[in-house]
Short mmCIF file of C-alpha atoms in Angstrom, two decimals:
data_model
loop_
_atom_site.label_atom_id
_atom_site.label_comp_id
_atom_site.label_asym_id
_atom_site.label_seq_id
_atom_site.Cartn_x
_atom_site.Cartn_y
_atom_site.Cartn_z
CA LEU A 25 112.48 121.46 96.95
CA LEU A 26 113.99 117.73 98.48
CA TYR A 27 117.02 119.40 99.72
CA PHE A 28 115.44 122.40 101.07
CA LEU A 29 112.98 120.38 102.95
CA SER A 30 116.05 117.91 104.15
CA LEU A 31 117.57 121.02 106.22
CA PRO A 32 117.60 120.39 109.69
CA PRO A 33 115.12 122.65 111.82
CA GLN A 34 117.39 124.04 114.49
CA LYS A 35 119.44 125.89 111.24
CA PHE A 36 116.27 126.31 109.09
CA GLY A 37 113.38 126.56 111.31
CA HIS A 38 110.84 125.54 108.88
CA PHE A 39 109.65 121.89 111.06
CA CYS A 40 108.71 120.19 107.86
CA ASP A 41 112.08 118.28 107.84
CA VAL A 42 111.50 114.89 105.90
CA THR A 43 114.24 113.12 107.56
CA ARG A 44 112.56 113.28 110.64
CA ARG A 45 115.23 114.93 112.74
CA ILE A 46 112.85 117.72 114.11
CA TRP A 47 112.63 115.98 117.58
CA GLY A 48 113.05 118.64 120.58
CA GLU A 49 111.61 121.89 122.43
CA TYR A 50 109.90 124.47 120.14
CA GLU A 51 108.40 127.82 121.12
CA PHE A 52 106.15 129.63 118.78
CA VAL A 53 106.55 133.38 119.14
CA ARG A 54 104.09 135.87 117.68
CA ARG A 55 106.63 137.95 115.27
CA ARG A 56 106.46 141.52 116.62
CA ASP A 57 109.17 144.22 114.84
CA SER A 58 108.67 147.64 116.74
CA THR A 59 110.24 149.62 113.61
CA ASP A 60 107.90 147.90 111.17
CA GLU A 61 104.31 149.04 111.77
CA ASP A 62 103.02 146.93 108.90
CA GLN A 63 103.98 143.83 110.39
CA ASP A 64 101.65 141.12 109.60
CA PRO A 65 100.05 139.70 112.55
CA VAL A 66 99.95 136.05 111.65
CA LEU A 67 103.68 135.61 111.13
CA VAL A 68 105.43 133.71 113.94
CA ASP A 69 109.03 133.34 114.64
CA VAL A 70 110.31 129.63 116.04
CA ASN A 71 112.84 129.47 118.64
CA PHE A 72 114.68 125.87 119.08
CA SER A 73 116.42 124.86 122.58
CA LYS A 74 117.13 121.95 124.44
CA ASP A 75 115.42 122.97 127.70
CA SER A 76 111.73 123.17 128.31
CA THR A 77 109.56 125.89 129.54
CA ASP A 78 105.92 126.94 130.04
CA SER A 79 105.31 127.56 126.74
CA SER A 80 107.07 125.03 124.43
CA ILE A 81 105.90 122.19 123.06
CA THR A 82 108.11 119.33 122.69
CA ILE A 83 107.67 117.25 119.62
CA ALA A 84 109.05 113.62 120.16
CA LYS A 85 109.64 110.80 117.62
CA GLU A 86 106.87 108.69 119.36
CA CYS A 87 104.10 111.81 119.13
CA ARG A 88 103.88 111.68 115.77
CA ILE A 89 100.94 110.64 113.62
CA GLU A 90 102.02 108.30 111.15
CA GLN A 91 100.00 109.32 107.76
CA THR A 92 100.99 109.28 103.78
CA ILE A 93 103.37 112.22 103.45
CA ASP A 94 103.60 113.10 99.82
CA LEU A 95 106.12 115.78 98.28
CA ARG A 96 104.16 116.91 95.28
CA GLY A 97 101.25 119.41 96.40
CA ARG A 98 100.53 119.69 100.30
CA MET A 99 102.57 118.11 102.87
CA ALA A 100 101.75 118.07 106.69
CA HIS A 101 103.09 116.68 109.49
CA LYS A 102 100.78 116.15 112.56
CA PHE A 103 101.91 115.28 116.21
CA ARG A 104 100.14 114.66 119.59
CA VAL A 105 101.89 117.11 121.65
CA LYS A 106 101.42 118.98 125.08
CA HIS A 107 100.88 122.71 125.35
CA ARG A 108 100.45 124.10 129.09
CA GLY A 109 99.94 121.01 130.52
CA GLU A 110 96.83 120.51 127.61
CA ARG A 111 96.68 117.84 125.27
CA ALA A 112 96.82 119.10 121.54
CA ILE A 113 97.44 118.42 117.93
CA LEU A 114 100.47 120.18 116.18
CA LYS A 115 100.44 120.63 112.42
CA LEU A 116 102.88 121.81 110.40
CA SER A 117 102.31 122.37 106.93
CA TRP A 118 104.31 122.91 103.64
CA THR A 119 101.58 124.51 101.29
CA PRO A 120 101.47 126.21 97.96
CA VAL A 121 101.08 129.80 98.19
CA ASP A 122 98.43 129.34 95.68
CA ARG A 123 96.24 127.65 98.02
CA LEU A 124 93.61 128.32 100.83
CA PRO A 125 95.98 128.24 104.38
CA GLU A 126 93.95 126.19 106.46
CA SER A 127 94.02 128.69 109.80
CA ALA A 128 91.93 130.88 107.07
CA VAL A 129 89.41 128.19 106.48
CA TYR A 130 89.30 127.46 110.48
CA ASP A 131 88.62 131.14 110.92
CA ALA A 132 85.72 130.93 108.34
CA LEU A 133 84.55 128.02 110.17
CA LYS A 134 84.25 129.50 113.25
CA ALA A 135 82.89 132.70 111.73
CA ALA A 136 80.06 130.37 110.28
CA ASN A 137 79.21 128.78 113.38
CA ILE A 138 79.72 125.34 112.16
CA PRO A 139 78.95 122.75 114.46
CA ASN A 140 81.77 119.39 115.60
CA ILE A 141 85.15 121.79 114.16
CA PRO A 142 87.88 121.41 116.67
CA SER A 143 89.05 124.39 118.84
CA VAL A 144 92.15 125.86 117.66
CA ILE A 145 94.37 127.36 120.40
CA ASP A 146 97.11 129.06 118.20
CA SER A 147 98.23 129.22 114.64
CA GLY A 148 100.38 131.20 112.42
CA ILE A 149 102.57 131.90 109.11
CA ILE A 150 106.51 130.52 109.81
CA VAL A 151 107.61 131.56 106.34
CA LYS A 152 105.55 133.60 103.90
CA ASN A 153 107.14 132.31 100.19
CA SER A 154 109.86 130.11 100.01
CA PHE A 155 109.75 128.27 96.37
CA GLY A 156 106.39 128.66 95.67
CA TYR A 157 105.71 127.39 99.21
CA ARG A 158 104.36 128.61 102.84
CA VAL A 159 104.73 126.89 106.11
CA GLU A 160 101.80 127.02 108.40
CA TYR A 161 101.68 126.22 112.22
CA LEU A 162 98.64 125.14 113.70
CA LEU A 163 97.96 123.88 117.26
CA ILE A 164 93.91 122.78 118.05
CA GLU A 165 92.21 120.71 120.88
CA ASP A 166 92.87 116.78 120.69
CA CYS A 167 89.82 115.45 119.69
CA GLY A 168 90.41 112.03 119.69
CA VAL A 169 91.18 109.14 117.23
CA PRO A 170 89.68 108.19 113.99
CA LEU A 171 85.84 106.03 114.37
CA VAL A 172 87.81 102.87 113.75
CA GLU A 173 89.77 102.87 116.70
CA TYR A 174 87.30 104.53 118.89
CA LEU A 175 85.22 101.15 117.94
CA GLN A 176 88.06 99.15 118.36
CA ALA A 177 88.78 99.97 121.72
CA GLN A 178 85.39 98.76 122.90
CA LEU A 179 84.99 95.06 121.37
CA THR A 180 83.05 93.93 124.44
CA LEU A 181 80.09 95.64 123.25
CA GLY A 182 77.77 93.63 121.07
CA ILE A 183 78.22 94.39 117.33
CA ASP A 184 74.53 96.39 117.15
CA GLU A 185 75.88 98.61 119.90
CA LEU A 186 79.12 99.78 118.01
CA SER A 187 77.30 100.10 114.62
CA ASP A 188 74.72 102.29 116.49
CA ILE A 189 77.71 104.57 117.46
CA ALA A 190 78.94 104.36 113.86
CA ALA A 191 75.67 105.63 112.69
CA SER A 192 75.89 108.28 115.37
CA VAL A 193 78.94 109.23 114.04
CA MET A 194 78.49 109.05 110.91
CA SER A 195 75.63 111.22 111.06
CA GLN A 196 77.08 113.84 113.19
CA ALA A 197 79.87 114.15 110.22
CA VAL A 198 77.17 114.69 107.71
CA GLU A 199 75.31 117.40 109.45
CA CYS A 200 78.97 119.39 109.99
CA ILE A 201 79.48 119.11 106.36
CA TYR A 202 76.24 120.10 104.97
CA SER A 203 76.92 123.30 107.55
CA ALA A 204 79.77 124.12 106.31
CA TRP A 205 78.61 123.46 102.72
CA ASN A 206 75.85 125.72 103.51
CA ALA A 207 78.44 128.49 104.56
CA GLY A 208 80.37 127.79 100.84
CA ILE A 209 82.94 125.59 102.42
CA LEU A 210 83.77 122.19 101.35
CA HIS A 211 86.13 120.03 103.14
CA CYS A 212 87.10 118.05 99.94
CA ASN A 213 89.35 115.10 101.97
CA ILE A 214 87.32 113.29 104.18
CA THR A 215 89.25 110.49 105.44
CA ALA A 216 89.37 107.85 108.20
CA ASP A 217 91.73 110.53 110.13
CA SER A 218 88.95 113.49 109.92
CA VAL A 219 86.50 111.34 111.57
CA VAL A 220 87.81 111.59 115.49
CA VAL A 221 85.79 110.91 118.72
CA LYS A 222 86.76 111.30 122.03
CA ASP A 223 84.65 110.51 125.20
CA GLY A 224 81.40 110.46 122.83
CA ARG A 225 82.24 113.49 121.28
CA VAL A 226 82.49 113.97 117.41
CA ALA A 227 84.82 116.52 115.77
CA ILE A 228 86.10 116.76 111.87
CA PRO A 229 89.70 118.02 111.58
CA ASP A 230 91.89 118.63 108.53
CA TRP A 231 90.55 121.10 106.57
CA GLY A 232 93.79 121.57 104.71
CA HIS A 233 92.09 120.95 101.29
CA ALA A 234 89.18 122.97 101.76
CA LYS A 235 87.41 125.08 99.20
CA PHE A 236 85.48 128.49 99.25
CA ALA A 237 82.40 128.28 96.96
CA LYS A 238 82.37 131.55 94.94
CA ASP A 239 79.35 132.60 96.74
CA CYS A 240 81.12 131.53 100.00
CA ALA A 241 79.19 133.45 102.90
CA VAL A 242 82.12 134.24 104.88
CA ASP A 243 83.79 137.57 104.29
CA VAL A 244 86.89 136.25 102.26
CA ASP A 245 88.19 139.53 101.63
CA THR A 246 88.98 140.03 105.50
CA LEU A 247 90.55 136.36 105.61
CA ALA A 248 92.78 137.23 102.59
CA ALA A 249 94.09 140.01 104.07
CA LYS A 250 94.79 138.25 107.59
CA TRP A 251 96.00 135.28 106.14
CA LEU A 252 97.89 136.67 102.99
CA PHE A 253 96.86 134.58 100.31
CA ASP A 254 95.06 136.30 96.99
CA LYS A 255 91.38 135.90 96.78
CA ASN A 256 91.42 135.62 93.11
CA LYS A 257 94.07 133.41 92.68
CA VAL A 258 92.70 130.90 94.83
CA ALA A 259 89.22 130.91 93.64
CA GLY A 260 90.53 130.28 90.38
CA ASP A 261 92.51 127.25 91.50
CA GLU A 262 89.92 125.99 93.73
CA ASP A 263 87.62 125.09 90.95
CA CYS A 264 89.91 121.53 90.73
CA ASP A 265 91.91 119.12 92.37
CA ALA A 266 95.07 117.63 91.50
CA PRO A 267 94.97 113.72 92.21
CA THR A 268 97.51 113.92 94.92
CA THR A 269 95.61 115.87 97.26
CA VAL A 270 92.93 113.36 97.89
CA THR A 271 93.11 109.77 99.70
CA PRO A 272 92.02 107.25 97.27
CA LEU A 273 90.86 104.97 99.91
CA TYR A 274 88.04 107.23 100.86
CA ALA A 275 87.04 109.39 97.93
CA SER A 276 83.87 109.70 95.75
CA ILE A 277 83.89 107.60 92.70
CA PRO A 278 83.80 110.85 90.71
CA VAL A 279 87.14 112.04 91.96
CA LEU A 280 88.78 108.35 91.59
CA VAL A 281 88.37 108.69 87.49
CA GLY A 282 89.40 112.01 87.32
CA ALA A 283 86.61 114.63 88.29
CA THR A 284 87.68 118.04 88.60
CA GLN A 285 84.35 119.48 90.06
CA ARG A 286 83.52 118.95 93.63
CA SER A 287 79.94 119.29 95.31
CA ILE A 288 78.84 118.34 98.94
CA VAL A 289 77.79 114.94 97.84
CA ASP A 290 81.75 114.10 96.85
CA ASP A 291 82.18 114.76 100.71
CA VAL A 292 78.74 112.81 102.00
CA GLU A 293 80.36 109.48 100.29
CA SER A 294 83.49 110.16 101.66
CA ALA A 295 82.12 109.96 104.91
CA PHE A 296 79.54 107.03 104.08
CA PHE A 297 82.83 104.93 103.16
CA VAL A 298 84.46 105.94 106.31
CA ALA A 299 81.58 104.95 108.40
CA MET A 300 81.16 101.53 106.28
CA ASP A 301 85.23 100.66 106.48
CA ALA A 302 84.97 101.21 110.37
CA LEU A 303 82.07 98.90 110.69
CA TYR A 304 83.99 96.07 108.19
CA LYS A 305 87.15 96.07 110.10
CA LEU A 306 85.33 95.14 113.25
CA GLN A 307 83.76 91.81 111.50
CA VAL A 308 85.55 88.90 112.52
CA ASP A 309 85.75 86.99 109.25
CA PRO A 310 86.53 89.74 106.97
CA PRO A 311 86.77 88.85 102.79
CA VAL A 312 89.92 88.63 101.07
CA VAL A 313 89.36 92.31 99.44
CA GLY A 314 88.12 94.82 102.12
CA MET A 315 85.98 97.31 102.22
CA VAL A 316 88.08 100.17 100.88
CA GLY A 317 89.61 97.75 98.34
CA ALA A 318 92.94 98.06 99.54
CA GLU A 319 94.31 95.22 97.38
CA VAL A 320 92.92 96.42 94.07
CA GLY A 321 95.21 98.29 92.10
CA GLY A 322 94.66 102.01 90.63
CA ARG A 323 92.14 104.73 91.24
CA LYS A 324 90.15 103.26 88.18
CA SER A 325 89.69 99.93 89.61
CA LEU A 326 88.92 101.00 93.17
CA ALA A 327 86.08 103.17 91.24
CA PHE A 328 84.69 100.27 89.18
CA MET A 329 84.68 98.05 92.16
CA ARG A 330 82.68 100.36 94.20
CA ALA A 331 80.18 100.97 91.61
CA GLY A 332 79.85 97.16 91.29
CA CYS A 333 79.18 96.88 95.25
CA MET A 334 77.34 99.91 95.31
CA GLY A 335 74.82 98.38 92.29
CA HIS A 336 74.17 94.89 94.28
CA TYR A 337 71.01 94.63 96.27
CA ARG A 338 73.59 93.18 99.09
CA TYR A 339 76.11 95.74 99.01
CA MET A 340 76.77 95.39 102.71
CA GLU A 341 78.09 91.76 102.67
CA ALA A 342 79.79 92.79 99.17
CA VAL A 343 81.78 95.60 100.72
CA GLY A 344 82.55 93.08 103.52
CA VAL A 345 80.55 94.30 106.18
CA ALA A 346 78.41 91.07 107.56
CA LYS A 347 76.73 91.82 110.42
CA CYS A 348 75.04 95.82 111.68
CA SER A 349 72.10 96.98 113.64
CA GLU A 350 68.80 98.01 112.16
CA LEU A 351 69.55 101.36 112.71
CA PHE A 352 73.07 101.44 110.88
CA ALA A 353 71.33 99.49 107.78
CA TRP A 354 68.91 102.12 107.61
CA LEU A 355 71.47 105.06 107.41
CA THR A 356 73.23 103.23 105.03
CA ASP A 357 70.43 102.15 102.83
CA THR A 358 69.35 105.91 103.11
CA PHE A 359 72.70 107.17 102.19
CA ARG A 360 73.10 104.72 99.06
CA GLU A 361 70.26 106.08 97.71
CA TYR A 362 70.69 109.61 98.38
CA LEU A 363 74.31 108.93 96.93
CA PHE A 364 73.64 106.46 93.75
CA VAL A 365 70.26 106.73 92.80
CA ARG A 366 68.71 109.27 90.44
CA ASN A 367 65.20 109.72 88.94
CA GLY A 368 64.83 106.04 90.38
CA GLU A 369 68.00 104.73 88.51
CA TYR A 370 71.09 103.22 89.64
CA ILE A 371 74.24 105.71 88.15
CA GLY A 372 77.28 104.34 90.32
CA ARG A 373 78.34 102.73 86.76
CA ASP A 374 77.81 105.88 84.77
CA LEU A 375 80.08 107.98 87.52
CA ALA A 376 83.11 105.43 87.14
CA ILE A 377 83.09 105.53 83.34
CA ASP A 378 82.48 109.35 82.78
CA PRO A 379 84.41 111.92 84.94
CA GLU A 380 82.21 114.28 83.15
CA PHE A 381 78.48 112.91 84.64
CA GLU A 382 77.02 115.60 86.44
CA ARG A 383 75.95 113.88 89.48
CA THR A 384 72.90 116.38 90.93
CA VAL A 385 73.25 117.60 94.57
CA GLU A 386 69.32 117.01 95.52
CA ILE A 387 69.24 119.43 98.47
CA GLN A 388 66.14 119.01 99.51
CA GLN A 389 66.59 114.82 99.54
CA LEU A 390 69.59 115.51 102.08
CA GLU A 391 68.07 117.76 104.17
CA ARG A 392 64.84 115.38 104.73
CA ILE A 393 67.40 112.45 105.36
CA LEU A 394 69.11 115.27 108.00
CA GLU A 395 65.81 115.79 109.60
CA GLN A 396 65.06 111.63 109.37
CA ILE A 397 68.16 111.34 111.44
CA LYS A 398 67.76 113.66 114.39
CA GLU A 399 64.40 111.49 114.87
CA ARG A 400 65.79 108.12 114.14
CA VAL A 401 68.92 108.60 115.39
CA PHE A 402 69.24 111.09 118.02
CA GLY A 403 65.68 111.13 119.31
CA GLU A 404 65.08 114.65 118.56
CA SER A 405 62.42 116.62 117.48
CA PRO A 406 62.90 118.27 113.64
CA VAL A 407 64.74 121.32 115.13
CA SER A 408 68.08 122.73 113.77
CA ASN A 409 71.27 121.30 115.16
CA THR A 410 73.62 124.04 113.06
CA GLY A 411 74.42 126.15 116.50
CA LYS A 412 75.90 123.49 118.43
CA LYS A 413 79.86 123.40 118.86
CA GLN A 414 80.16 119.56 118.88
CA SER A 415 77.47 116.89 119.86
CA GLN A 416 77.74 113.64 121.81
CA VAL A 417 77.58 110.23 120.14
CA GLY A 418 74.39 108.50 120.14
CA LYS A 419 71.33 110.25 121.68
CA SER A 420 68.57 107.42 120.65
CA SER A 421 67.75 104.97 123.24
CA THR A 422 69.77 102.57 121.92
CA SER A 423 73.07 104.48 120.74
CA ALA A 424 72.76 106.12 124.52
CA LYS A 425 72.82 102.66 125.95
CA ALA A 426 76.14 101.94 123.78
CA LEU A 427 77.54 104.70 124.82
CA ARG A 428 77.22 104.46 128.56
CA CYS A 429 78.72 101.25 128.17
CA SER A 430 81.45 103.02 126.08
CA LYS A 431 82.09 105.35 128.70
CA ARG A 432 82.27 102.79 131.60
CA LEU A 433 85.04 100.74 130.13
CA GLN A 434 86.80 103.91 129.22
CA SER A 435 86.47 104.78 132.62
CA LYS A 436 87.70 101.43 133.98
CA LYS A 437 90.97 101.74 132.08
CA ARG A 438 91.75 104.86 133.34
CA ARG A 439 91.66 103.60 137.37
CA ARG A 440 93.57 100.84 135.75
#
């Protein structure tokens, strides 16, 4: 497979060249064969040329979004590009044919009207099946930068204002995760790169590891027919996840120790760690071991470190967050209890010891938290926010003030 992936794109056209020789101009053209009435509409051909056209996409070395690439399982490459004069994100993925195509997940999210989801500009399949892999093409709107980069660009704001923004972003991420779970869709790989912000708008991209629940509310049969996957095969394989399909630094404690069953609680826990990590990286004097445990070797060691920190009454300081606003402290306290306390008992150590330990979802508790968030974080009356496409950061008085300052700073930078 490594040799296959190393063939230059000009010769083969697969676009996931691990030797990084894919720079140039490309056109993704919907495949049309007048002699074949049953031609699959999602299949696309790719043309490589040296000249730029109105519909071409330029892939340049400096446009590549750096991320860890693993040759086992799913392998995705992302680029910041321009399409018809607008900024966009191009994603090219080698995916095992028995896993969900990411474009099918975006179709399901759109059908379910899930908030805070990037708009898909175009998508398709370049290769249906080669050596058990398909090649996917996905072009979505550019939704900004990860939360930590968004905050680091605004360090002239105080830590209270920055942590209020982080609280707002985390709240909207959890709302998106909850809405998707209600529709039978689990993200399964929430990381720092999948919670992004642009001009005060939050989006949750990177649904390539998502799973459909067996009682999924969307029409899986129609999606399977369109995106050329076996519904029964995918449903059988999506009950568990290989260790290589998650990002350890933001994975939940059960996933770190090898749990095979996923629930919404795991995604919420990952969002919790993303927000904590972002705020940790803003602190002036961070401890030797960072919030995400970068110096800790092995998944189980990281799981035990997390369990120990979360069990301490000064857990914020234990993970490296020395300062934060009252709003952020309330939010993390609330989610810490939801994630790690059952029947008044701390269960973090149980999660780290036993991969089969059953952590209940407690959906009513989560729904109460989301209602409290609408009042305390966004200053809204308790009315559902599900129908909104994307939400702006910070509608409470403190968050709104921080956001206004943030926008003024960005405006000044653009003028310069």
